[in-house]
Coordinates of C-alpha atoms and ligand atoms in Angstrom, one line a residue:
M12 CA -38.7 26.3 -35.4
H13 CA -40.1 29.0 -37.7
K14 CA -36.9 29.0 -39.8
Q15 CA -37.8 25.6 -41.4
Q16 CA -41.5 26.5 -41.9
V17 CA -43.5 27.9 -44.7
I18 CA -46.4 30.3 -44.3
Y19 CA -49.5 30.2 -46.5
Q20 CA -51.6 33.3 -46.6
I21 CA -55.3 33.0 -46.9
Y22 CA -57.6 35.9 -47.8
P23 CA -60.7 34.4 -46.3
R24 CA -63.1 36.4 -48.4
S25 CA -61.7 34.9 -51.5
F26 CA -60.6 31.4 -50.5
A27 CA -63.7 29.1 -50.4
D28 CA -67.4 29.8 -49.9
A29 CA -69.3 27.0 -48.1
N30 CA -72.8 28.6 -47.8
G31 CA -73.3 29.9 -51.3
D32 CA -73.5 33.6 -50.5
G33 CA -70.5 34.3 -52.8
I34 CA -68.3 35.3 -49.9
G35 CA -65.5 33.0 -48.6
D36 CA -65.9 31.8 -45.0
L37 CA -64.4 29.7 -42.2
P38 CA -66.3 26.5 -43.1
G39 CA -65.0 27.0 -46.6
I40 CA -61.4 27.0 -45.3
M41 CA -62.2 24.0 -43.1
G42 CA -63.1 22.1 -46.2
K43 CA -59.7 22.8 -47.7
L44 CA -57.5 21.9 -44.8
D45 CA -56.6 18.5 -46.4
Y46 CA -55.7 20.4 -49.6
L47 CA -53.4 22.7 -47.6
A48 CA -51.8 19.8 -45.5
D49 CA -51.2 17.9 -48.7
L50 CA -49.6 20.9 -50.4
G51 CA -47.1 20.8 -47.5
V52 CA -47.4 24.2 -45.9
D53 CA -46.9 24.6 -42.2
I54 CA -48.4 27.9 -40.9
L55 CA -51.7 29.4 -42.1
W56 CA -52.0 33.2 -41.9
L57 CA -55.6 34.3 -42.1
S58 CA -56.2 37.9 -43.2
P59 CA -58.7 39.4 -40.7
I60 CA -61.7 37.3 -39.7
F61 CA -63.0 39.5 -36.9
Q62 CA -66.2 41.6 -36.7
S63 CA -65.9 44.4 -39.4
P64 CA -68.1 46.6 -41.6
N65 CA -65.6 45.7 -44.3
A66 CA -64.7 49.2 -45.4
D67 CA -61.2 47.7 -46.0
N68 CA -62.3 44.1 -46.1
G69 CA -61.7 43.3 -42.5
Y70 CA -58.7 45.6 -41.9
D71 CA -61.2 47.8 -40.0
I72 CA -62.2 45.8 -36.9
S73 CA -65.3 46.7 -34.9
D74 CA -65.0 43.8 -32.4
Y75 CA -61.6 42.1 -31.9
E76 CA -63.2 39.1 -30.0
A77 CA -66.0 38.2 -32.4
I78 CA -65.9 36.5 -35.8
M79 CA -67.2 38.5 -38.8
P80 CA -70.8 37.0 -39.3
E81 CA -70.2 36.7 -43.1
F82 CA -67.3 34.3 -42.2
G83 CA -69.2 32.3 -39.7
L84 CA -69.4 31.7 -35.9
M85 CA -66.8 31.4 -33.1
A86 CA -67.7 27.7 -33.1
D87 CA -66.6 27.6 -36.8
F88 CA -63.3 29.2 -35.8
D89 CA -62.8 26.7 -32.9
D90 CA -63.4 23.8 -35.4
L91 CA -61.0 25.4 -37.9
L92 CA -58.3 25.8 -35.3
K93 CA -58.7 22.2 -34.1
G94 CA -58.6 21.0 -37.7
V95 CA -55.5 22.9 -38.4
H96 CA -53.7 21.5 -35.3
E97 CA -54.9 18.0 -36.0
R98 CA -53.1 18.1 -39.3
G99 CA -49.9 19.3 -37.7
M100 CA -50.2 22.8 -39.0
R101 CA -50.4 26.1 -37.1
L102 CA -52.6 29.1 -37.5
I103 CA -51.8 32.8 -37.1
V104 CA -54.3 35.6 -37.2
D105 CA -54.0 39.2 -38.4
L106 CA -53.5 41.7 -35.5
V107 CA -54.8 45.1 -36.8
V108 CA -54.1 47.4 -33.9
N109 CA -52.8 50.6 -35.5
H110 CA -56.4 51.5 -36.0
S111 CA -59.9 50.0 -35.4
S112 CA -63.2 50.5 -37.2
D113 CA -65.1 53.6 -36.5
E114 CA -67.9 51.2 -35.6
H115 CA -65.9 49.8 -32.7
R116 CA -67.7 50.6 -29.4
W117 CA -64.5 52.3 -28.2
F118 CA -64.7 54.8 -31.0
Q119 CA -68.5 55.2 -30.6
E120 CA -67.8 56.1 -27.0
S121 CA -64.7 58.2 -27.8
R122 CA -66.6 60.5 -30.1
K123 CA -69.5 61.1 -27.6
S124 CA -67.7 63.8 -25.6
K125 CA -64.2 65.3 -24.9
D126 CA -64.3 63.9 -21.4
N127 CA -65.6 60.4 -22.3
P128 CA -63.3 57.7 -20.6
Y129 CA -62.6 56.4 -24.1
R130 CA -61.8 59.8 -25.6
D131 CA -58.0 59.1 -25.5
Y132 CA -58.3 55.7 -27.1
Y133 CA -58.1 57.6 -30.3
I134 CA -56.2 60.7 -31.5
W135 CA -58.3 63.9 -31.5
R136 CA -57.1 67.4 -32.2
G137 CA -58.6 70.8 -32.8
A138 CA -58.1 72.6 -36.1
N139 CA -56.2 75.5 -34.3
G140 CA -57.5 77.9 -36.9
R141 CA -56.3 75.7 -39.8
K142 CA -58.3 73.5 -42.2
E143 CA -57.0 70.4 -40.5
P144 CA -54.7 69.9 -37.5
N145 CA -51.8 69.4 -40.0
N146 CA -51.1 68.4 -43.5
W147 CA -50.9 64.6 -43.0
Q148 CA -52.5 62.6 -45.8
S149 CA -54.2 59.2 -45.8
F150 CA -53.1 56.0 -47.7
F151 CA -56.5 56.1 -49.2
S152 CA -56.5 59.6 -50.6
G153 CA -57.4 62.8 -48.9
P154 CA -56.4 64.3 -45.5
A155 CA -55.6 61.9 -42.6
W156 CA -58.1 64.0 -40.5
T157 CA -61.9 63.9 -40.4
F158 CA -63.9 66.5 -38.5
D159 CA -66.4 65.3 -36.0
E160 CA -69.3 67.8 -35.5
L161 CA -70.4 66.6 -32.1
T162 CA -67.2 67.6 -30.3
G163 CA -65.8 70.0 -32.9
E164 CA -62.5 68.2 -33.2
Y165 CA -60.7 66.1 -35.9
Y166 CA -59.6 62.5 -35.5
L167 CA -56.6 60.9 -37.1
H168 CA -56.9 58.1 -39.7
L169 CA -53.8 57.2 -41.7
F170 CA -56.1 55.0 -43.7
A171 CA -59.8 55.5 -44.4
E172 CA -62.0 57.7 -42.2
K173 CA -63.7 54.4 -41.1
Q174 CA -60.3 53.3 -39.7
P175 CA -59.5 55.8 -36.9
D176 CA -56.0 55.4 -35.5
L177 CA -55.7 54.0 -32.0
N178 CA -53.8 56.1 -29.5
W179 CA -50.9 54.0 -28.4
E180 CA -49.7 56.7 -26.1
N181 CA -52.6 55.7 -23.8
P182 CA -51.5 52.9 -21.5
A183 CA -55.2 51.9 -20.9
L184 CA -55.6 51.3 -24.7
R185 CA -52.4 49.2 -24.8
Q186 CA -53.5 47.0 -21.9
E187 CA -56.8 46.4 -23.8
I188 CA -54.8 45.2 -26.8
Y189 CA -52.6 43.0 -24.7
R190 CA -55.7 41.4 -23.1
M191 CA -57.2 40.8 -26.5
M192 CA -54.0 39.2 -27.7
R193 CA -54.0 36.8 -24.7
F194 CA -57.7 36.0 -25.4
W195 CA -56.7 34.6 -28.8
L196 CA -53.4 33.0 -27.6
D197 CA -55.3 31.3 -24.8
K198 CA -57.7 29.9 -27.4
G199 CA -54.7 28.2 -29.0
V200 CA -53.9 30.6 -31.8
D201 CA -50.3 30.2 -32.7
G202 CA -49.4 33.8 -33.3
F203 CA -50.0 37.0 -35.2
R204 CA -49.2 38.8 -38.4
M205 CA -49.1 42.5 -37.3
D206 CA -50.7 45.0 -39.6
V207 CA -48.6 48.2 -40.2
I208 CA -47.0 47.6 -36.9
P209 CA -44.2 50.2 -37.4
F210 CA -46.9 52.9 -37.4
L211 CA -48.1 52.6 -33.8
S212 CA -46.0 55.4 -32.4
K213 CA -46.7 58.9 -33.9
E214 CA -44.2 61.7 -34.1
H215 CA -45.2 64.5 -31.8
G216 CA -43.9 68.1 -31.7
N217 CA -42.0 69.4 -28.7
D218 CA -45.2 70.1 -26.8
G219 CA -46.0 66.4 -26.9
R220 CA -49.3 67.3 -28.5
T221 CA -49.0 68.9 -31.9
F222 CA -48.1 66.7 -34.9
P223 CA -45.5 68.3 -37.2
D224 CA -46.4 68.8 -40.8
Y225 CA -44.6 66.7 -43.4
P226 CA -41.1 68.2 -43.8
D227 CA -40.5 69.9 -47.2
G228 CA -40.2 67.4 -50.0
R229 CA -41.9 64.6 -48.2
Y230 CA -45.5 65.7 -48.4
G231 CA -47.7 62.6 -48.7
D232 CA -44.8 60.2 -48.1
L233 CA -46.6 58.0 -45.6
T234 CA -43.5 56.0 -44.7
I235 CA -42.7 59.0 -42.6
H236 CA -45.2 57.7 -40.1
A237 CA -43.2 54.5 -39.6
N238 CA -40.6 54.0 -36.9
G239 CA -42.0 56.6 -34.6
P240 CA -40.2 57.6 -31.3
R241 CA -41.8 55.1 -29.0
I242 CA -42.4 52.1 -31.4
H243 CA -39.7 49.9 -29.8
E244 CA -40.8 50.8 -26.3
F245 CA -44.3 49.7 -27.2
L246 CA -43.2 46.5 -28.9
Q247 CA -40.9 45.6 -26.0
E248 CA -43.8 46.2 -23.7
M249 CA -46.0 44.0 -25.8
N250 CA -43.4 41.3 -25.7
R251 CA -43.0 41.6 -21.9
E252 CA -46.7 41.7 -21.3
V253 CA -47.9 39.0 -23.8
L254 CA -45.5 37.4 -26.3
A255 CA -42.8 36.3 -23.8
H256 CA -45.5 34.3 -21.9
Y257 CA -46.2 32.2 -25.0
P258 CA -42.8 30.9 -26.1
N259 CA -44.2 29.2 -29.3
C260 CA -45.9 32.3 -30.4
I261 CA -45.1 33.2 -34.0
T262 CA -44.9 37.0 -34.8
V263 CA -44.6 38.5 -38.3
G264 CA -44.4 42.3 -38.6
E265 CA -45.7 44.0 -41.7
G266 CA -42.6 46.2 -42.1
F267 CA -44.1 49.0 -44.2
G268 CA -41.7 51.9 -44.0
V269 CA -38.9 49.9 -42.4
S270 CA -35.6 49.9 -44.2
A271 CA -33.1 47.0 -44.2
E272 CA -30.9 49.0 -41.8
Q273 CA -33.8 49.4 -39.4
A274 CA -35.0 45.8 -39.5
N275 CA -32.9 44.4 -36.7
L276 CA -34.4 47.0 -34.3
Y277 CA -37.6 45.0 -34.7
V278 CA -36.3 41.4 -35.2
G279 CA -32.8 41.4 -33.7
V280 CA -32.5 38.2 -31.7
N281 CA -31.9 40.1 -28.4
R282 CA -34.4 42.9 -29.1
H283 CA -37.3 40.9 -27.6
E284 CA -39.8 42.5 -30.0
L285 CA -40.8 40.4 -33.1
Q286 CA -39.6 37.2 -34.6
M287 CA -39.6 38.3 -38.2
I288 CA -40.6 41.1 -40.4
Y289 CA -41.5 41.5 -44.1
H290 CA -40.4 44.5 -46.2
F291 CA -41.9 46.5 -49.0
D292 CA -38.8 47.2 -51.1
H293 CA -40.2 45.1 -54.0
A294 CA -43.8 45.9 -53.4
V295 CA -45.7 47.8 -56.1
P296 CA -45.8 51.5 -55.3
R297 CA -49.4 52.5 -55.0
E298 CA -49.6 56.0 -53.6
E299 CA -52.5 57.9 -55.2
H300 CA -50.5 59.5 -58.0
R301 CA -49.3 56.1 -59.0
F302 CA -52.7 55.4 -60.5
L303 CA -51.9 57.9 -63.2
D304 CA -48.1 57.7 -63.1
P305 CA -47.1 54.1 -62.4
A306 CA -43.6 53.3 -61.2
P307 CA -41.7 51.2 -63.8
E308 CA -41.5 47.5 -62.8
L309 CA -38.2 46.4 -61.1
T310 CA -35.5 45.1 -63.3
L311 CA -34.1 41.7 -62.3
P312 CA -30.8 43.2 -61.0
E313 CA -32.9 45.6 -58.9
L314 CA -35.0 42.7 -57.5
K315 CA -31.8 40.6 -56.8
A316 CA -30.2 43.6 -55.1
I317 CA -33.1 44.0 -52.8
F318 CA -33.0 40.3 -51.7
A319 CA -29.2 40.5 -51.3
K320 CA -29.3 43.7 -49.2
W321 CA -32.0 42.4 -46.8
D322 CA -30.2 39.1 -46.4
R323 CA -26.9 40.9 -45.7
T324 CA -28.2 43.6 -43.3
L325 CA -30.0 41.1 -41.1
D326 CA -26.6 39.5 -40.4
E327 CA -24.9 42.8 -39.6
G328 CA -25.0 45.5 -37.0
P329 CA -25.3 45.5 -33.2
D330 CA -28.7 43.7 -33.0
A331 CA -27.9 41.0 -35.6
P332 CA -28.8 38.4 -36.4
G333 CA -32.4 39.1 -37.4
W334 CA -34.8 37.1 -39.5
Q335 CA -37.3 37.9 -42.2
N336 CA -40.5 36.7 -43.7
I337 CA -39.9 36.6 -47.5
Y338 CA -42.7 36.7 -50.1
F339 CA -43.5 37.5 -53.7
G340 CA -47.2 37.9 -53.3
N341 CA -49.9 38.9 -50.8
H342 CA -53.3 40.5 -50.7
D343 CA -51.8 44.0 -51.2
N344 CA -49.9 43.3 -54.4
P345 CA -50.8 42.2 -57.9
R346 CA -50.0 38.6 -58.8
V347 CA -46.3 37.9 -58.9
L348 CA -46.6 35.7 -62.0
S349 CA -48.0 38.7 -63.9
R350 CA -45.2 41.0 -62.6
F351 CA -42.1 38.8 -63.2
G352 CA -43.3 35.8 -65.2
D353 CA -44.9 35.2 -68.6
P354 CA -48.2 33.5 -67.9
E355 CA -49.3 33.7 -71.6
R356 CA -46.3 32.0 -73.1
Y357 CA -44.6 30.2 -70.2
H358 CA -47.2 29.7 -67.5
Y359 CA -45.8 26.5 -66.0
E360 CA -42.2 27.4 -66.4
S361 CA -42.4 30.9 -65.0
A362 CA -44.7 30.0 -62.2
T363 CA -42.4 27.2 -61.1
L364 CA -39.3 29.3 -61.5
L365 CA -40.7 32.0 -59.2
A366 CA -41.6 29.2 -56.7
T367 CA -38.0 27.9 -56.9
V368 CA -36.4 31.3 -56.4
L369 CA -38.6 32.2 -53.4
L370 CA -38.5 28.8 -51.6
C371 CA -34.7 28.6 -51.9
Q372 CA -34.1 32.0 -50.4
R373 CA -33.0 32.5 -46.8
G374 CA -36.0 33.4 -44.6
T375 CA -39.4 32.1 -43.7
P376 CA -41.4 32.2 -47.0
S377 CA -45.0 33.2 -47.3
L378 CA -46.9 31.7 -50.2
Y379 CA -50.0 33.6 -51.2
Q380 CA -53.2 31.7 -52.0
G381 CA -53.5 30.9 -55.7
D382 CA -49.8 31.4 -56.5
E383 CA -49.4 27.6 -56.0
I384 CA -51.5 27.1 -59.2
G385 CA -50.1 30.2 -61.0
M386 CA -53.0 32.5 -60.7
T387 CA -52.6 35.7 -62.6
N388 CA -53.8 39.3 -62.7
C389 CA -57.5 39.7 -63.7
P390 CA -58.8 42.0 -66.5
F391 CA -61.0 44.7 -64.8
N392 CA -62.9 46.5 -67.5
S393 CA -64.4 49.3 -65.5
I394 CA -64.0 51.1 -62.2
H395 CA -67.2 49.3 -61.1
E396 CA -65.5 45.9 -61.3
F397 CA -62.9 46.9 -58.7
D398 CA -63.7 46.5 -55.0
D399 CA -60.6 47.9 -53.2
I400 CA -61.2 51.1 -51.3
Q401 CA -57.8 52.3 -52.3
V402 CA -58.6 52.1 -56.0
K403 CA -62.0 53.7 -55.6
R404 CA -60.7 56.6 -53.4
A405 CA -57.9 57.2 -55.9
W406 CA -60.4 57.2 -58.7
N407 CA -62.6 59.8 -56.9
A408 CA -59.6 61.9 -56.1
L409 CA -58.0 61.8 -59.6
I410 CA -60.8 61.3 -62.0
G411 CA -63.8 63.4 -60.9
P412 CA -67.1 63.0 -62.7
D413 CA -66.1 65.1 -65.7
A414 CA -62.6 63.6 -66.4
D415 CA -61.9 63.0 -70.0
V416 CA -62.0 59.5 -71.4
E417 CA -58.3 59.5 -72.0
K418 CA -57.6 60.1 -68.3
Q419 CA -60.2 57.4 -67.3
S420 CA -58.6 54.8 -69.6
Q421 CA -55.1 55.8 -68.3
F422 CA -56.3 55.2 -64.7
L423 CA -57.9 51.9 -65.6
Q424 CA -54.9 50.7 -67.6
T425 CA -52.7 51.4 -64.6
A426 CA -55.1 49.9 -62.0
N427 CA -55.0 46.8 -64.2
R428 CA -51.4 46.6 -63.4
I429 CA -51.1 47.7 -59.8
A430 CA -54.4 47.3 -58.0
R431 CA -54.7 45.1 -54.9
D432 CA -57.8 43.5 -56.4
H433 CA -55.7 41.2 -58.6
A434 CA -54.8 39.2 -55.5
R435 CA -58.3 39.1 -54.2
T436 CA -60.2 37.4 -57.1
P437 CA -61.8 34.1 -55.9
M438 CA -59.5 31.1 -55.6
Q439 CA -59.8 28.9 -58.7
W440 CA -60.7 25.4 -57.5
S441 CA -62.1 23.9 -60.7
H442 CA -63.7 24.6 -64.1
A443 CA -67.1 24.6 -62.5
P444 CA -69.1 27.9 -62.5
N445 CA -67.4 30.6 -60.5
A446 CA -64.3 28.4 -60.5
G447 CA -65.8 26.1 -57.9
F448 CA -65.3 28.9 -55.3
T449 CA -69.0 28.9 -54.5
N450 CA -72.2 27.0 -55.4
G451 CA -74.1 30.2 -55.3
P452 CA -75.0 32.3 -58.4
R453 CA -72.5 35.2 -57.8
T454 CA -69.3 36.1 -56.1
W455 CA -68.3 39.2 -54.1
L456 CA -65.6 40.0 -56.6
K457 CA -65.1 39.1 -60.2
V458 CA -63.7 35.6 -61.0
N459 CA -60.7 35.7 -63.3
P460 CA -62.0 34.5 -66.7
N461 CA -59.0 32.2 -67.1
Y462 CA -60.2 29.9 -64.3
R463 CA -61.1 27.1 -66.8
D464 CA -57.4 26.8 -67.7
I465 CA -55.9 27.6 -64.3
N466 CA -57.5 25.7 -61.4
V467 CA -56.6 23.2 -58.7
A468 CA -58.6 20.3 -60.1
K469 CA -57.0 20.4 -63.5
Q470 CA -53.5 20.5 -62.0
K471 CA -53.9 18.0 -59.2
T472 CA -53.9 15.0 -61.5
D473 CA -51.2 16.4 -63.8
P474 CA -47.7 15.4 -62.7
R475 CA -46.2 18.3 -64.6
S476 CA -48.3 21.1 -63.1
V477 CA -47.6 24.1 -61.0
I478 CA -49.2 22.7 -57.9
N479 CA -47.3 19.4 -58.1
Y480 CA -44.1 21.3 -58.6
Y481 CA -44.9 23.3 -55.5
R482 CA -45.6 20.1 -53.5
N483 CA -42.3 18.5 -54.6
L484 CA -40.4 21.7 -53.9
L485 CA -42.0 22.1 -50.5
Q486 CA -41.1 18.6 -49.5
F487 CA -37.5 19.1 -50.9
R488 CA -37.2 22.3 -48.8
K489 CA -38.5 20.7 -45.7
H490 CA -35.7 18.1 -45.9
T491 CA -32.9 20.3 -46.9
P492 CA -31.4 22.2 -43.9
V493 CA -29.1 24.2 -46.1
L494 CA -32.2 26.0 -47.3
H495 CA -33.3 26.9 -43.8
E496 CA -30.1 28.1 -42.2
G497 CA -27.5 28.3 -45.0
T498 CA -26.0 31.6 -46.0
Y499 CA -27.1 33.3 -49.2
R500 CA -24.8 34.7 -51.9
D501 CA -25.9 36.2 -55.3
L502 CA -23.4 34.9 -57.9
L503 CA -24.4 37.0 -60.9
P504 CA -25.8 40.2 -59.3
E505 CA -25.5 42.2 -62.5
H506 CA -26.8 39.6 -65.0
P507 CA -29.9 41.1 -66.6
T508 CA -31.9 37.9 -66.9
V509 CA -30.3 35.1 -64.8
W510 CA -30.7 34.8 -61.0
A511 CA -28.0 32.5 -59.8
F512 CA -27.3 32.2 -56.1
E513 CA -25.6 29.9 -53.6
R514 CA -26.8 28.6 -50.3
R515 CA -24.0 27.3 -48.1
L516 CA -24.2 25.4 -44.7
G517 CA -20.9 23.9 -43.6
E518 CA -19.7 21.6 -46.4
K519 CA -23.1 21.7 -48.2
I520 CA -23.4 24.0 -51.1
L521 CA -26.6 24.3 -53.2
L522 CA -26.8 26.4 -56.3
V523 CA -30.0 27.8 -57.7
V524 CA -29.9 29.0 -61.3
A525 CA -32.9 30.6 -62.9
N526 CA -33.4 32.2 -66.3
V527 CA -36.0 34.9 -65.5
S528 CA -36.8 35.6 -69.2
G529 CA -38.4 34.1 -72.2
Q530 CA -35.1 33.9 -74.1
E531 CA -32.8 31.0 -73.9
T532 CA -29.5 32.0 -72.4
N533 CA -26.6 32.1 -74.9
G534 CA -24.0 29.7 -73.7
S535 CA -23.6 28.2 -70.3
T536 CA -23.7 30.1 -67.1
G537 CA -20.8 28.1 -65.9
M538 CA -22.9 26.7 -63.1
T539 CA -22.5 23.0 -63.1
G540 CA -23.3 20.3 -60.6
E541 CA -25.8 17.5 -60.0
V542 CA -29.3 18.6 -60.7
L543 CA -31.5 17.9 -57.7
L544 CA -34.7 19.6 -59.0
S545 CA -35.7 21.5 -62.1
N546 CA -38.8 22.7 -63.9
Y547 CA -37.6 21.1 -67.2
A548 CA -37.4 17.4 -67.8
D549 CA -33.7 17.4 -68.7
A550 CA -30.9 19.8 -68.4
D551 CA -28.3 20.9 -70.9
N552 CA -25.8 23.7 -70.4
T553 CA -27.9 26.6 -71.6
L554 CA -31.0 27.7 -69.7
R555 CA -34.2 27.6 -71.6
P556 CA -37.0 30.2 -71.1
F557 CA -37.8 30.5 -67.4
E558 CA -35.8 27.4 -66.6
A559 CA -34.9 27.0 -63.0
R560 CA -32.5 24.4 -61.5
I561 CA -31.4 23.5 -58.0
L562 CA -27.9 22.0 -58.2
I563 CA -25.7 20.4 -55.5
I564 CA -22.0 21.2 -55.6
R565 CA -19.7 18.6 -54.2
E566 CA -16.5 20.4 -53.3
Ligands
LIG8 O1 -51.2 50.9 -50.3 C1 -50.4 50.2 -49.7 C2 -49.0 50.7 -49.7 O2 -48.8 51.6 -50.7 C3 -50.8 48.9 -49.2 O3 -49.8 48.0 -49.3 C4 -51.3 48.9 -47.7 O4 -52.1 50.0 -47.5 C5 -50.1 49.1 -46.7 O5 -49.1 48.3 -47.1 C6 -50.6 48.7 -45.3 O6 -51.2 47.4 -45.4 C7 -51.9 46.9 -44.3 O7 -52.7 47.9 -43.8 C8 -53.8 48.4 -44.5 C9 -54.7 47.4 -45.3 O8 -55.4 48.0 -46.3 C10 -53.7 46.4 -45.9 O9 -54.5 45.4 -46.6 C11 -52.9 45.8 -44.9 O10 -52.0 44.7 -45.4 C12 -54.7 49.1 -43.5 O11 -55.0 48.1 -42.4
LIG9 CA1 -69.9 32.3 -47.6

């Protein structure tokens, strides 16, 4: 079922604002369900919509069974879920259970005293004569431990101090999570995207209590916290206790820190853990030091190799086959069009090429809101224009108050390449003020100034537009089984600018040929066949800038 389907990720804060407060909300999404159904996507993934103080825009939950007031009421959610189902779509919510908000009542109780019944819902340790219990670092700069005066101990938070890690060693906590999952599934929710799920199990020392320092050479490498000793025990328990009782439940694991070789431990068909996982091998590296020392962008051969490796390893090994959720964009990465396309010179061609490559790969694709109209990175002119806690914490850690201008501009230049905010600027619906995202006077985050040129309304009526190419391609994909189950083979793995691959299912062979560059290819790629779909009106035997074609080969 999920192998034919396409996921569309909505970042509710930035999708559509129905009450004019400049913040996206559930009624806003409700108003766009016909748009989404018409686009042709199948499963909507909502980034967190639950009660939260928004230290990390909802990835810090203070009540797992209440809707964030800024987003609306539970009645709005019930209407939305009904509306999604009436249109034949499904809805999955974001399960953020590696950590909660420090404003969750569990944590408020836990911090009251060492013998509070909720104490062990979280991970508390003494300093043992050190500065912190060990040298673990947070994703959002600084130590992963914060001292709590009242009980004189530290609590663990791999993310912000307002995101204390939940203690999955505690069976009572696990049962609370399973009960909450059933609450949403019994309401009719169709499944979960599982936030940093590989991190639930933490590596303990031999005494079962101390946490070992980072080993030499891996200080601050947070992927070390993934794939802990009991992670598969916990996920198999979650499956036994919850997921197995809801056979249509969709589960997508955020596979941060999971290698291709480890993937089938999570998604192998007989593992009874998760249905699919997405990886980070092509995500933009964003550890703190990257804000001054950015990693070079992937070359095309490197990107192709990542896709080929993951496709191959899911078919190999004792737990094969597995399945993956593939993507180019999400709320944690800059816009894919700005990474691998050329929005200035070839906006339509490069946006539609990226759509073609992604939607013809093997795996369940996730589209990210706005990619279907070719939204791009946004110019942020000062640190004050950014919202993301990760950017702000890195700025404070790297650029103190007296940093020289050179260092400040270096940080801003890099943040304008890698920050997560690029994916979080308001969806661009029309050329109306604030891109039609809100009728109110302001928005919670800057609107990309290019919204007059790039917006839904302008493209809807244009037959040669990014969104209409997506609609056609989504329909094509829906009716082309070789794209669901067919094998994948990269035909030109070393070619510096052309991505050419084959999908094969029985006698059916499809070729996808894409020129991921602004230069026309010299001479033919030798890939010939009947053109089924292309982002150019005609086809000759060279590939023009960002030209993508889907060919059928009749053997
Ligand atoms: O900084 C990152 C990796 O270098 C981010 O991609 C992100 O922190 C990480 O991938 C985990 O992501 C998930 O958990 C975070 C939240 O900030 C992200 O938005 C979420 O997708 C904490 O819940
Ligand atoms: Ca609103």
